[in-house]
Tab-separated table of C-alpha atoms in Angstrom:
chain	number	residue	atom	x	y	z
T	1	MET	CA	-3.871	-54.053	9.600
T	2	THR	CA	-2.556	-50.543	10.834
T	3	ARG	CA	-3.494	-47.236	9.570
T	4	GLN	CA	-0.109	-46.786	7.858
T	5	ASP	CA	-1.059	-50.069	6.110
T	6	LEU	CA	-4.102	-48.661	4.645
T	7	ARG	CA	-3.763	-46.786	1.348
T	8	ILE	CA	-5.938	-43.887	1.067
T	9	VAL	CA	-6.804	-41.379	-1.734
T	10	PHE	CA	-8.694	-38.544	-0.623
T	11	MET	CA	-11.057	-36.573	-2.917
T	12	GLY	CA	-12.449	-32.679	-2.008
T	13	THR	CA	-12.116	-29.420	-3.262
T	14	PRO	CA	-13.169	-26.372	-0.711
T	15	GLU	CA	-12.056	-25.260	2.518
T	16	PHE	CA	-14.688	-27.498	4.401
T	17	ALA	CA	-12.605	-30.733	2.786
T	18	VAL	CA	-9.130	-29.415	4.060
T	19	GLU	CA	-10.115	-30.006	7.523
T	20	THR	CA	-10.485	-33.832	7.111
T	21	LEU	CA	-7.540	-34.001	5.044
T	22	LYS	CA	-5.526	-32.193	7.500
T	23	ALA	CA	-6.919	-34.671	10.308
T	24	LEU	CA	-5.692	-37.630	8.148
T	25	VAL	CA	-2.157	-36.218	7.788
T	26	ASP	CA	-1.536	-34.889	11.105
T	27	ASN	CA	-2.481	-38.437	12.668
T	28	GLY	CA	-0.426	-40.117	10.392
T	29	TYR	CA	-2.671	-41.901	8.046
T	30	ASN	CA	-1.397	-43.049	4.756
T	31	VAL	CA	-2.847	-40.595	2.024
T	32	VAL	CA	-1.117	-41.756	-1.198
T	33	ALA	CA	-2.795	-39.225	-3.430
T	34	VAL	CA	-5.495	-36.255	-3.519
T	35	VAL	CA	-7.992	-35.838	-6.302
T	36	THR	CA	-9.609	-32.361	-6.505
T	37	GLN	CA	-10.950	-29.904	-9.111
T	38	PRO	CA	-8.984	-28.265	-12.027
T	39	ASP	CA	-7.723	-24.885	-11.073
T	40	LYS	CA	-10.220	-22.098	-11.652
T	41	PRO	CA	-9.768	-18.850	-13.649
T	42	VAL	CA	-9.935	-15.710	-11.584
T	43	GLY	CA	-9.451	-12.072	-12.235
T	44	ARG	CA	-11.010	-9.620	-14.697
T	45	HIS	CA	-10.097	-11.518	-17.605
T	46	GLY	CA	-9.658	-15.053	-16.249
T	47	SER	CA	-6.007	-15.128	-16.898
T	48	VAL	CA	-5.102	-16.268	-13.386
T	49	LEU	CA	-5.580	-19.684	-12.352
T	50	GLN	CA	-6.512	-20.370	-8.703
T	51	PRO	CA	-5.970	-23.862	-7.124
T	52	SER	CA	-8.418	-25.204	-4.832
T	53	PRO	CA	-7.893	-25.050	-0.960
T	54	VAL	CA	-7.504	-28.821	-1.002
T	55	LYS	CA	-4.794	-28.784	-3.708
T	56	GLN	CA	-3.090	-25.780	-1.725
T	57	TYR	CA	-2.822	-28.041	1.198
T	58	ALA	CA	-1.744	-31.026	-0.436
T	59	MET	CA	1.122	-29.290	-2.201
T	60	GLU	CA	2.255	-27.938	1.030
T	61	LYS	CA	2.414	-31.327	2.281
T	62	GLY	CA	4.024	-32.892	-0.750
T	63	LEU	CA	1.075	-35.226	-1.797
T	64	PRO	CA	0.412	-36.122	-5.400
T	65	VAL	CA	-2.646	-34.415	-6.882
T	66	LEU	CA	-5.006	-35.349	-9.684
T	67	GLN	CA	-7.066	-32.874	-11.346
T	68	PRO	CA	-9.452	-34.290	-13.788
T	69	GLU	CA	-11.795	-32.660	-15.779
T	70	LYS	CA	-13.816	-35.495	-16.305
T	71	MET	CA	-14.072	-38.439	-13.956
T	72	LYS	CA	-14.525	-40.924	-16.352
T	73	ASP	CA	-11.662	-39.754	-18.545
T	74	PRO	CA	-9.633	-43.202	-19.225
T	75	ALA	CA	-6.155	-41.473	-18.556
T	76	PHE	CA	-7.474	-40.210	-15.181
T	77	VAL	CA	-9.035	-43.600	-14.117
T	78	GLU	CA	-5.847	-45.419	-15.069
T	79	ALA	CA	-3.658	-42.814	-13.035
T	80	LEU	CA	-5.808	-43.317	-10.078
T	81	ARG	CA	-5.639	-47.143	-10.245
T	82	GLN	CA	-1.884	-46.780	-10.273
T	83	TYR	CA	-1.964	-45.805	-6.664
T	84	ASP	CA	-3.539	-48.908	-5.716
T	85	ALA	CA	-5.981	-47.464	-2.976
T	86	ASP	CA	-7.387	-49.728	-0.193
T	87	LEU	CA	-10.187	-46.936	0.501
T	88	GLN	CA	-11.082	-43.549	-0.858
T	89	VAL	CA	-12.413	-40.770	1.293
T	90	VAL	CA	-14.585	-38.010	-0.109
T	91	VAL	CA	-15.613	-34.717	1.180
T	92	ALA	CA	-17.326	-31.919	-0.492
T	93	PHE	CA	-16.512	-33.104	-3.897
T	94	ARG	CA	-18.488	-34.076	-7.019
T	95	MET	CA	-20.484	-37.207	-8.145
T	96	LEU	CA	-18.331	-40.102	-8.979
T	97	PRO	CA	-18.811	-42.797	-11.590
T	98	GLU	CA	-18.855	-46.353	-10.502
T	99	VAL	CA	-15.556	-46.960	-12.337
T	100	VAL	CA	-14.159	-44.659	-9.567
T	101	TRP	CA	-16.056	-45.278	-6.319
T	102	ASP	CA	-15.874	-49.080	-6.892
T	103	MET	CA	-12.094	-48.985	-7.461
T	104	PRO	CA	-10.806	-49.473	-4.015
T	105	ARG	CA	-10.928	-52.897	-2.236
T	106	PHE	CA	-12.802	-51.439	0.702
T	107	GLY	CA	-14.854	-49.158	-1.036
T	108	THR	CA	-15.314	-45.312	-1.045
T	109	PHE	CA	-17.008	-43.486	1.853
T	110	ASN	CA	-18.348	-39.975	1.682
T	111	VAL	CA	-18.608	-37.357	4.598
T	112	HIS	CA	-22.069	-35.389	4.131
T	113	ALA	CA	-22.734	-32.543	6.215
T	114	ALA	CA	-26.334	-33.906	7.504
T	115	LEU	CA	-27.829	-36.710	9.144
T	116	LEU	CA	-28.908	-38.764	6.237
T	117	PRO	CA	-31.405	-39.431	4.760
T	118	LEU	CA	-32.290	-35.726	5.713
T	119	TYR	CA	-31.042	-33.138	3.413
T	120	ARG	CA	-29.418	-35.323	0.452
T	121	GLY	CA	-28.064	-32.614	-2.020
T	122	ALA	CA	-25.309	-29.850	-2.539
T	123	ALA	CA	-26.392	-27.503	0.386
T	124	PRO	CA	-27.164	-29.285	3.371
T	125	ILE	CA	-25.899	-26.715	5.737
T	126	ASN	CA	-27.900	-23.821	4.396
T	127	TRP	CA	-31.245	-25.760	4.267
T	128	ALA	CA	-30.976	-27.125	7.535
T	129	VAL	CA	-30.903	-23.586	9.131
T	130	ILE	CA	-33.266	-22.074	6.416
T	131	ASN	CA	-35.664	-24.653	7.564
T	132	GLY	CA	-35.321	-23.816	11.195
T	133	GLU	CA	-33.657	-27.142	12.375
T	134	THR	CA	-32.436	-27.367	16.039
T	135	GLN	CA	-30.333	-30.206	15.123
T	136	THR	CA	-27.884	-31.422	12.276
T	137	GLY	CA	-24.865	-33.468	11.966
T	138	VAL	CA	-22.659	-35.367	9.796
T	139	THR	CA	-22.988	-38.911	8.285
T	140	THR	CA	-20.418	-41.284	6.706
T	141	PHE	CA	-21.642	-43.454	4.240
T	142	PHE	CA	-20.448	-45.814	1.390
T	143	LEU	CA	-21.052	-44.496	-2.056
T	144	ASP	CA	-23.209	-46.488	-4.528
T	145	HIS	CA	-24.921	-45.440	-7.773
T	146	ASP	CA	-27.421	-42.815	-6.588
T	147	ILE	CA	-26.475	-39.474	-4.884
T	148	ASP	CA	-26.306	-39.491	-0.911
T	149	THR	CA	-28.137	-42.934	-0.851
T	150	GLY	CA	-25.431	-45.546	0.401
T	151	ARG	CA	-25.440	-47.393	3.364
T	152	ILE	CA	-24.690	-45.365	6.464
T	153	ILE	CA	-21.551	-46.247	8.477
T	154	LEU	CA	-21.810	-43.737	11.387
T	155	GLN	CA	-23.319	-40.428	12.404
T	156	ARG	CA	-22.456	-37.578	14.733
T	157	ARG	CA	-25.034	-35.106	15.876
T	158	PHE	CA	-24.616	-31.116	16.112
T	159	GLU	CA	-26.987	-28.633	17.981
T	160	ILE	CA	-27.994	-25.607	15.997
T	161	PRO	CA	-28.683	-22.490	18.517
T	162	ASP	CA	-31.548	-20.296	17.267
T	163	ASP	CA	-29.185	-17.438	16.710
T	164	ALA	CA	-26.387	-19.313	14.600
T	165	ASP	CA	-25.971	-18.570	11.048
T	166	VAL	CA	-24.683	-20.808	8.313
T	167	GLU	CA	-20.803	-19.798	9.230
T	168	TYR	CA	-21.122	-20.920	12.652
T	169	VAL	CA	-22.900	-24.608	11.682
T	170	TYR	CA	-20.424	-24.862	8.649
T	171	ASP	CA	-17.262	-24.474	11.225
T	172	GLY	CA	-18.743	-26.882	13.579
T	173	LEU	CA	-19.557	-29.499	11.028
T	174	MET	CA	-16.214	-28.954	9.538
T	175	ARG	CA	-14.533	-30.238	12.572
T	176	LEU	CA	-17.121	-32.848	13.255
T	177	GLY	CA	-16.863	-34.326	9.934
T	178	ALA	CA	-13.179	-34.565	10.272
T	179	GLN	CA	-13.568	-36.584	13.408
T	180	ALA	CA	-16.210	-38.774	11.859
T	181	ALA	CA	-13.879	-39.573	9.132
T	182	ILE	CA	-11.112	-40.500	11.372
T	183	ASP	CA	-13.536	-42.812	13.418
T	184	THR	CA	-14.745	-44.361	10.452
T	185	ILE	CA	-11.509	-45.081	9.028
T	186	ASP	CA	-10.458	-46.581	12.460
T	187	MET	CA	-13.368	-48.948	12.313
T	188	ILE	CA	-12.443	-50.056	8.825
T	189	VAL	CA	-8.891	-50.535	10.028
T	190	GLU	CA	-10.124	-52.640	13.319
T	191	GLY	CA	-12.246	-54.691	11.041
T	192	ASN	CA	-9.565	-55.628	8.654
T	193	GLY	CA	-11.503	-53.829	5.886
T	194	THR	CA	-15.078	-54.673	6.796
T	195	VAL	CA	-17.510	-52.273	8.699
T	196	ALA	CA	-20.933	-52.625	9.680
T	197	SER	CA	-23.225	-50.346	7.877
T	198	THR	CA	-27.052	-49.742	7.550
T	199	PRO	CA	-29.327	-48.767	4.564
T	200	GLN	CA	-31.048	-45.459	4.669
T	201	GLU	CA	-34.903	-45.231	5.183
T	202	GLU	CA	-36.893	-43.233	2.667
T	203	VAL	CA	-39.167	-41.546	4.862
T	204	VAL	CA	-39.193	-39.813	8.265
T	205	VAL	CA	-41.719	-41.371	10.496
T	206	ALA	CA	-43.307	-38.816	13.307
T	207	GLY	CA	-45.837	-40.580	15.375
T	208	SER	CA	-48.189	-42.461	13.152
T	209	ALA	CA	-47.479	-39.860	10.276
T	210	SER	CA	-44.854	-40.450	7.676
T	211	HIS	CA	-43.214	-37.218	5.969
T	212	ALA	CA	-41.274	-36.607	2.955
T	213	LEU	CA	-37.548	-36.324	3.398
T	214	PRO	CA	-36.241	-32.601	3.363
T	215	VAL	CA	-33.659	-32.241	0.335
T	216	ALA	CA	-30.773	-29.881	-0.066
T	217	PRO	CA	-30.726	-28.607	-3.677
T	218	LYS	CA	-28.174	-26.303	-5.035
T	219	ILE	CA	-28.685	-22.540	-4.018
T	220	PHE	CA	-28.947	-19.907	-7.034
T	221	LYS	CA	-29.309	-16.189	-6.880
T	222	GLU	CA	-33.101	-16.364	-7.211
T	223	THR	CA	-33.244	-18.878	-4.280
T	224	CYS	CA	-31.922	-16.264	-2.038
T	225	ARG	CA	-34.609	-13.718	-2.593
T	226	ILE	CA	-36.632	-12.808	0.661
T	227	ASP	CA	-40.373	-13.610	0.604
T	228	TRP	CA	-41.762	-11.052	3.062
T	229	HIS	CA	-45.137	-12.772	2.917
T	230	GLN	CA	-44.280	-15.382	5.715
T	231	PRO	CA	-44.152	-15.756	9.310
T	232	ALA	CA	-41.230	-13.224	10.624
T	233	LYS	CA	-39.578	-16.728	12.466
T	234	ARG	CA	-39.641	-18.153	8.590
T	235	VAL	CA	-37.863	-15.092	7.414
T	236	TYR	CA	-35.599	-14.986	10.285
T	237	ASP	CA	-34.477	-18.561	9.398
T	238	PHE	CA	-34.147	-17.881	5.827
T	239	ILE	CA	-31.886	-15.022	6.462
T	240	ARG	CA	-29.580	-16.872	8.729
T	241	GLY	CA	-29.576	-19.740	6.524
T	242	LEU	CA	-27.854	-17.747	3.923
T	243	SER	CA	-25.461	-15.562	5.986
T	244	PRO	CA	-22.750	-14.697	5.350
T	245	TYR	CA	-22.760	-16.482	1.938
T	246	PRO	CA	-24.487	-16.425	-0.560
T	247	GLY	CA	-26.459	-13.655	1.250
T	248	ALA	CA	-30.305	-13.264	1.330
T	249	TRP	CA	-31.498	-10.229	-0.471
T	250	THR	CA	-34.431	-8.116	-1.250
T	251	GLU	CA	-35.143	-5.256	-3.332
T	252	MET	CA	-35.709	-1.478	-1.457
T	253	ILE	CA	-37.475	1.140	-3.253
T	254	ASP	CA	-36.370	4.771	-2.880
T	255	ASP	CA	-38.486	7.742	-3.459
T	256	GLY	CA	-37.945	7.630	-7.298
T	257	MET	CA	-39.296	3.984	-7.022
T	258	GLN	CA	-35.898	2.821	-8.428
T	259	PRO	CA	-35.762	-0.663	-6.605
T	260	THR	CA	-32.101	-1.047	-5.081
T	261	VAL	CA	-30.946	-4.645	-4.190
T	262	LEU	CA	-30.288	-5.089	-0.356
T	263	LYS	CA	-28.658	-7.944	1.190
T	264	VAL	CA	-29.779	-8.788	4.596
T	265	PHE	CA	-27.071	-10.925	6.975
T	266	LYS	CA	-28.680	-10.606	10.370
T	267	THR	CA	-32.088	-9.610	11.908
T	268	ALA	CA	-33.732	-9.774	15.045
T	269	LYS	CA	-37.056	-11.117	16.154
T	270	THR	CA	-39.582	-8.888	17.742
T	271	ASP	CA	-43.268	-8.840	18.970
T	272	ARG	CA	-43.977	-5.626	17.347
T	273	PRO	CA	-47.344	-6.019	15.329
T	274	VAL	CA	-47.544	-5.367	11.532
T	275	ALA	CA	-47.965	-1.706	10.730
T	276	GLY	CA	-49.418	-1.365	7.155
T	277	ASP	CA	-49.044	-3.829	4.302
T	278	VAL	CA	-46.356	-6.882	4.140
T	279	GLY	CA	-42.961	-5.274	3.314
T	280	GLU	CA	-43.381	-1.944	4.396
T	281	VAL	CA	-40.644	-0.280	6.475
T	282	THR	CA	-40.929	1.465	9.900
T	283	ILE	CA	-37.954	3.710	11.094
T	284	GLU	CA	-37.636	4.446	14.544
T	285	ARG	CA	-34.645	5.972	16.216
T	286	ASN	CA	-31.958	4.471	13.793
T	287	HIS	CA	-33.859	1.037	14.003
T	288	LEU	CA	-35.472	-0.459	10.720
T	289	TYR	CA	-38.361	-3.038	10.875
T	290	VAL	CA	-40.095	-4.897	8.060
T	291	ASN	CA	-43.677	-5.882	8.101
T	292	CYS	CA	-43.882	-9.798	7.709
T	293	SER	CA	-47.130	-11.444	7.638
T	294	ASP	CA	-47.381	-11.841	11.463
T	295	CYS	CA	-45.236	-9.278	13.012
T	296	GLN	CA	-42.161	-7.156	12.333
T	297	LEU	CA	-38.564	-8.171	11.964
T	298	GLU	CA	-35.924	-5.888	12.803
T	299	LEU	CA	-32.989	-5.503	10.230
T	300	LEU	CA	-29.481	-5.312	11.863
T	301	LEU	CA	-26.608	-6.150	9.529
T	302	VAL	CA	-27.191	-5.256	5.527
T	303	GLN	CA	-25.461	-4.232	2.494
T	304	LEU	CA	-26.550	-1.987	-0.232
T	305	SER	CA	-25.621	-3.015	-3.819
T	306	GLY	CA	-22.151	-1.724	-4.655
T	307	LYS	CA	-21.220	-1.074	-0.936
T	308	LYS	CA	-19.878	-2.353	2.114
T	309	ARG	CA	-21.497	-4.564	4.591
T	310	MET	CA	-22.688	-2.335	7.513
T	311	ASP	CA	-24.909	-2.049	10.779
T	312	VAL	CA	-28.359	-0.568	10.303
T	313	ARG	CA	-27.514	2.505	12.091
T	314	SER	CA	-24.722	3.447	9.642
T	315	PHE	CA	-26.934	2.485	6.605
T	316	LEU	CA	-29.677	4.894	7.611
T	317	ASN	CA	-27.089	7.396	8.032
T	318	GLY	CA	-25.839	7.201	4.707
T	319	PHE	CA	-28.963	6.329	2.743
T	320	HIS	CA	-31.795	8.814	3.233
T	321	GLY	CA	-35.049	9.392	1.467
T	322	ILE	CA	-36.048	5.672	1.311
T	323	GLU	CA	-39.740	4.793	0.399
T	324	PRO	CA	-41.022	2.724	3.131
T	325	ARG	CA	-40.996	-0.693	1.436
T	326	VAL	CA	-39.025	-3.803	0.277
T	327	GLU	CA	-39.966	-6.424	-2.106
């Protein structure tokens, strides 16, 4: 079997998935169709439909595109079956029903942006950084009935520098995931449709102790609220784990005691001792520090509600009379 013989259906939606689809096309793999989310309404009245990044790329390359509202829709399932795929490759898509993932003769594999079984869920990149991990990676695994639990084919590791934010890790894993998908497909081609895989463990064993697996649930607005009643390192990791998107936020209190939402995108660790209560702000020579539970954290890049993102020096120049407190 050659890579041209293998009929592949690709499934994905965001920019993260485009890198893998592009790698397949650029390297001559036989992508017979692409499945992505329906176009999304945008604009003030939702009157304009915007295609997903994956659809935009697929259309540029002349690839057939399917956009089901529901994955179990009989019309979609039948249309998908007509492409007679040997293999389906999934990157940053949605949960698939068995009638879909079990359709190809060689199965369906997913590229997940974490070292499974760690960080199962919708936001593995964010949570790895939030939790202060120094290493993450990508995993290819066969889909089965439960989310992110299938048999692992291969993994590739990625180091997380202490000053890295989500954008840095996202970009690195996007490229690493594309290469992992290529390597996985090549293994399947070389094995004439078969490839070794291993079941996932359900606990992490460290020495003699077993720990529950960290998970990666979907992130909502309230998830992003900063809790200053923690050590500064935890707050530092939390902020970079949500930067630049969706952005960690807090409420700043002005002289009139009106709370104003302040997004925080970058901070710096300090050895400055706490001066006052948790959440109190200290301003010194165009520097802004916030008390955490153990020491102060310096804010470097912020965005006041309704304003542009700016460095703290510019922020302090344009925002006077703040009450020294955040919540």
